[in-house]
PDB file of N, CA and C in Angstrom:
ATOM      1  N   UNK A 943      95.947  91.979 110.186  1.00 82.00           N
ATOM      2  CA  UNK A 943      95.274  92.921 109.320  1.00 82.00           C
ATOM      3  C   UNK A 943      96.338  93.742 108.594  1.00 82.00           C
ATOM      4  N   UNK A 944      96.417  93.626 107.293  1.00 91.00           N
ATOM      5  CA  UNK A 944      97.443  94.322 106.525  1.00 91.00           C
ATOM      6  C   UNK A 944      97.463  95.841 106.712  1.00 91.00           C
ATOM      7  N   UNK A 945      96.314  96.452 106.922  1.00 92.00           N
ATOM      8  CA  UNK A 945      96.300  97.897 107.134  1.00 92.00           C
ATOM      9  C   UNK A 945      97.092  98.254 108.388  1.00 92.00           C
ATOM     10  N   UNK A 946      96.930  97.486 109.445  1.00 92.00           N
ATOM     11  CA  UNK A 946      97.673  97.712 110.679  1.00 92.00           C
ATOM     12  C   UNK A 946      99.156  97.400 110.485  1.00 92.00           C
ATOM     13  N   UNK A 947      99.474  96.341 109.766  1.00 92.00           N
ATOM     14  CA  UNK A 947     100.881  96.022 109.496  1.00 92.00           C
ATOM     15  C   UNK A 947     101.567  97.169 108.761  1.00 92.00           C
ATOM     16  N   UNK A 948     100.878  97.753 107.800  1.00 94.00           N
ATOM     17  CA  UNK A 948     101.455  98.883 107.074  1.00 94.00           C
ATOM     18  C   UNK A 948     101.679 100.061 108.002  1.00 94.00           C
ATOM     19  N   UNK A 949     100.726 100.325 108.888  1.00 94.00           N
ATOM     20  CA  UNK A 949     100.887 101.422 109.848  1.00 94.00           C
ATOM     21  C   UNK A 949     102.078 101.161 110.756  1.00 94.00           C
ATOM     22  N   UNK A 950     102.273  99.919 111.178  1.00 92.00           N
ATOM     23  CA  UNK A 950     103.433  99.585 112.007  1.00 92.00           C
ATOM     24  C   UNK A 950     104.732  99.789 111.240  1.00 92.00           C
ATOM     25  N   UNK A 951     104.767  99.368 109.991  1.00 93.00           N
ATOM     26  CA  UNK A 951     105.968  99.557 109.172  1.00 93.00           C
ATOM     27  C   UNK A 951     106.295 101.033 108.977  1.00 93.00           C
ATOM     28  N   UNK A 952     105.288 101.861 108.972  1.00 95.00           N
ATOM     29  CA  UNK A 952     105.485 103.298 108.801  1.00 95.00           C
ATOM     30  C   UNK A 952     105.987 103.978 110.073  1.00 95.00           C
ATOM     31  N   UNK A 953     106.023 103.234 111.178  1.00 93.00           N
ATOM     32  CA  UNK A 953     106.498 103.759 112.454  1.00 93.00           C
ATOM     33  C   UNK A 953     107.994 103.523 112.574  1.00 93.00           C
ATOM     34  N   UNK A 954     108.757 104.558 112.849  1.00 89.00           N
ATOM     35  CA  UNK A 954     110.212 104.450 112.908  1.00 89.00           C
ATOM     36  C   UNK A 954     110.693 103.448 113.944  1.00 89.00           C
ATOM     37  N   UNK A 955     110.017 103.328 115.062  1.00 91.00           N
ATOM     38  CA  UNK A 955     110.462 102.462 116.145  1.00 91.00           C
ATOM     39  C   UNK A 955     110.177 100.988 115.906  1.00 91.00           C
ATOM     40  N   UNK A 956     109.392 100.658 114.912  1.00 89.00           N
ATOM     41  CA  UNK A 956     108.977  99.279 114.687  1.00 89.00           C
ATOM     42  C   UNK A 956     110.169  98.349 114.441  1.00 89.00           C
ATOM     43  N   UNK A 957     111.159  98.793 113.736  1.00 87.00           N
ATOM     44  CA  UNK A 957     112.324  97.952 113.422  1.00 87.00           C
ATOM     45  C   UNK A 957     113.122  97.588 114.666  1.00 87.00           C
ATOM     46  N   UNK A 958     112.972  98.350 115.722  1.00 89.00           N
ATOM     47  CA  UNK A 958     113.723  98.063 116.948  1.00 89.00           C
ATOM     48  C   UNK A 958     112.995  97.057 117.848  1.00 89.00           C
ATOM     49  N   UNK A 959     111.890  96.522 117.410  1.00 89.00           N
ATOM     50  CA  UNK A 959     111.128  95.538 118.186  1.00 89.00           C
ATOM     51  C   UNK A 959     111.765  94.161 118.001  1.00 89.00           C
ATOM     52  N   UNK A 960     112.764  93.868 118.803  1.00 86.00           N
ATOM     53  CA  UNK A 960     113.528  92.635 118.638  1.00 86.00           C
ATOM     54  C   UNK A 960     112.865  91.421 119.286  1.00 86.00           C
ATOM     55  N   UNK A 961     111.858  91.615 120.118  1.00 92.00           N
ATOM     56  CA  UNK A 961     111.216  90.482 120.780  1.00 92.00           C
ATOM     57  C   UNK A 961     110.102  89.859 119.925  1.00 92.00           C
ATOM     58  N   UNK A 962     109.735  90.499 118.845  1.00 89.00           N
ATOM     59  CA  UNK A 962     108.672  89.988 117.982  1.00 89.00           C
ATOM     60  C   UNK A 962     109.196  88.807 117.169  1.00 89.00           C
ATOM     61  N   UNK A 963     108.512  87.659 117.271  1.00 91.00           N
ATOM     62  CA  UNK A 963     108.953  86.458 116.572  1.00 91.00           C
ATOM     63  C   UNK A 963     107.999  86.008 115.476  1.00 91.00           C
ATOM     64  N   UNK A 964     106.710  86.228 115.665  1.00 92.00           N
ATOM     65  CA  UNK A 964     105.726  85.771 114.686  1.00 92.00           C
ATOM     66  C   UNK A 964     104.694  86.855 114.425  1.00 92.00           C
ATOM     67  N   UNK A 965     104.253  86.916 113.195  1.00 89.00           N
ATOM     68  CA  UNK A 965     103.224  87.871 112.793  1.00 89.00           C
ATOM     69  C   UNK A 965     102.118  87.100 112.082  1.00 89.00           C
ATOM     70  N   UNK A 966     100.910  87.279 112.533  1.00 87.00           N
ATOM     71  CA  UNK A 966      99.742  86.684 111.894  1.00 87.00           C
ATOM     72  C   UNK A 966      98.915  87.807 111.283  1.00 87.00           C
ATOM     73  N   UNK A 967      98.381  87.553 110.123  1.00 86.00           N
ATOM     74  CA  UNK A 967      97.598  88.575 109.436  1.00 86.00           C
ATOM     75  C   UNK A 967      96.293  87.953 108.949  1.00 86.00           C
ATOM     76  N   UNK A 968      95.207  88.667 109.135  1.00 87.00           N
ATOM     77  CA  UNK A 968      93.922  88.176 108.676  1.00 87.00           C
ATOM     78  C   UNK A 968      92.967  89.320 108.408  1.00 87.00           C
ATOM     79  N   UNK A 969      91.877  89.002 107.771  1.00 88.00           N
ATOM     80  CA  UNK A 969      90.835  89.985 107.537  1.00 88.00           C
ATOM     81  C   UNK A 969      90.910  90.652 106.179  1.00 88.00           C
ATOM     82  N   UNK A 970      92.099  90.792 105.647  1.00 89.00           N
ATOM     83  CA  UNK A 970      92.298  91.391 104.327  1.00 89.00           C
ATOM     84  C   UNK A 970      93.374  90.579 103.616  1.00 89.00           C
ATOM     85  N   UNK A 971      93.453  90.712 102.329  1.00 92.00           N
ATOM     86  CA  UNK A 971      94.513  90.044 101.577  1.00 92.00           C
ATOM     87  C   UNK A 971      95.857  90.689 101.894  1.00 92.00           C
ATOM     88  N   UNK A 972      96.837  89.865 102.189  1.00 92.00           N
ATOM     89  CA  UNK A 972      98.191  90.345 102.450  1.00 92.00           C
ATOM     90  C   UNK A 972      98.934  90.378 101.114  1.00 92.00           C
ATOM     91  N   UNK A 973      99.358  91.550 100.705  1.00 94.00           N
ATOM     92  CA  UNK A 973     100.058  91.659  99.433  1.00 94.00           C
ATOM     93  C   UNK A 973     101.482  91.135  99.553  1.00 94.00           C
ATOM     94  N   UNK A 974     102.013  90.681  98.437  1.00 95.00           N
ATOM     95  CA  UNK A 974     103.391  90.199  98.404  1.00 95.00           C
ATOM     96  C   UNK A 974     104.353  91.321  98.809  1.00 95.00           C
ATOM     97  N   UNK A 975     104.078  92.511  98.346  1.00 96.00           N
ATOM     98  CA  UNK A 975     104.936  93.656  98.671  1.00 96.00           C
ATOM     99  C   UNK A 975     104.970  93.925 100.179  1.00 96.00           C
ATOM    100  N   UNK A 976     103.814  93.904 100.830  1.00 94.00           N
ATOM    101  CA  UNK A 976     103.756  94.158 102.263  1.00 94.00           C
ATOM    102  C   UNK A 976     104.471  93.050 103.032  1.00 94.00           C
ATOM    103  N   UNK A 977     104.278  91.804 102.633  1.00 93.00           N
ATOM    104  CA  UNK A 977     104.969  90.686 103.289  1.00 93.00           C
ATOM    105  C   UNK A 977     106.472  90.836 103.128  1.00 93.00           C
ATOM    106  N   UNK A 978     106.925  91.186 101.946  1.00 95.00           N
ATOM    107  CA  UNK A 978     108.355  91.383 101.677  1.00 95.00           C
ATOM    108  C   UNK A 978     108.907  92.535 102.511  1.00 95.00           C
ATOM    109  N   UNK A 979     108.174  93.633 102.577  1.00 94.00           N
ATOM    110  CA  UNK A 979     108.623  94.790 103.361  1.00 94.00           C
ATOM    111  C   UNK A 979     108.703  94.460 104.848  1.00 94.00           C
ATOM    112  N   UNK A 980     107.740  93.695 105.330  1.00 92.00           N
ATOM    113  CA  UNK A 980     107.739  93.309 106.737  1.00 92.00           C
ATOM    114  C   UNK A 980     108.952  92.437 107.061  1.00 92.00           C
ATOM    115  N   UNK A 981     109.227  91.450 106.217  1.00 92.00           N
ATOM    116  CA  UNK A 981     110.370  90.574 106.451  1.00 92.00           C
ATOM    117  C   UNK A 981     111.710  91.310 106.301  1.00 92.00           C
ATOM    118  N   UNK A 982     111.745  92.291 105.450  1.00 93.00           N
ATOM    119  CA  UNK A 982     112.970  93.098 105.301  1.00 93.00           C
ATOM    120  C   UNK A 982     113.206  93.957 106.544  1.00 93.00           C
ATOM    121  N   UNK A 983     112.139  94.470 107.115  1.00 92.00           N
ATOM    122  CA  UNK A 983     112.232  95.324 108.294  1.00 92.00           C
ATOM    123  C   UNK A 983     112.567  94.522 109.554  1.00 92.00           C
ATOM    124  N   UNK A 984     111.993  93.325 109.632  1.00 91.00           N
ATOM    125  CA  UNK A 984     112.194  92.454 110.805  1.00 91.00           C
ATOM    126  C   UNK A 984     112.602  91.062 110.314  1.00 91.00           C
ATOM    127  N   UNK A 985     113.852  90.856 109.962  1.00 89.00           N
ATOM    128  CA  UNK A 985     114.268  89.593 109.352  1.00 89.00           C
ATOM    129  C   UNK A 985     114.113  88.380 110.249  1.00 89.00           C
ATOM    130  N   UNK A 986     114.016  88.537 111.560  1.00 88.00           N
ATOM    131  CA  UNK A 986     113.868  87.399 112.458  1.00 88.00           C
ATOM    132  C   UNK A 986     112.433  86.937 112.654  1.00 88.00           C
ATOM    133  N   UNK A 987     111.485  87.588 112.001  1.00 89.00           N
ATOM    134  CA  UNK A 987     110.066  87.290 112.155  1.00 89.00           C
ATOM    135  C   UNK A 987     109.639  86.239 111.128  1.00 89.00           C
ATOM    136  N   UNK A 988     108.758  85.355 111.552  1.00 87.00           N
ATOM    137  CA  UNK A 988     108.217  84.382 110.597  1.00 87.00           C
ATOM    138  C   UNK A 988     106.714  84.536 110.525  1.00 87.00           C
TER     139      UNK A 988
END
């Protein structure tokens, strides 16, 4: 859910989550900007 992904990105500690490997999003349209921001914050995530 993109709304939740945005809330996570707004959390300072989110970038330190090194065990996260995959992110699935559903329920709303995922914007290109949000996807780009997520990958920039957590480059090891697919």
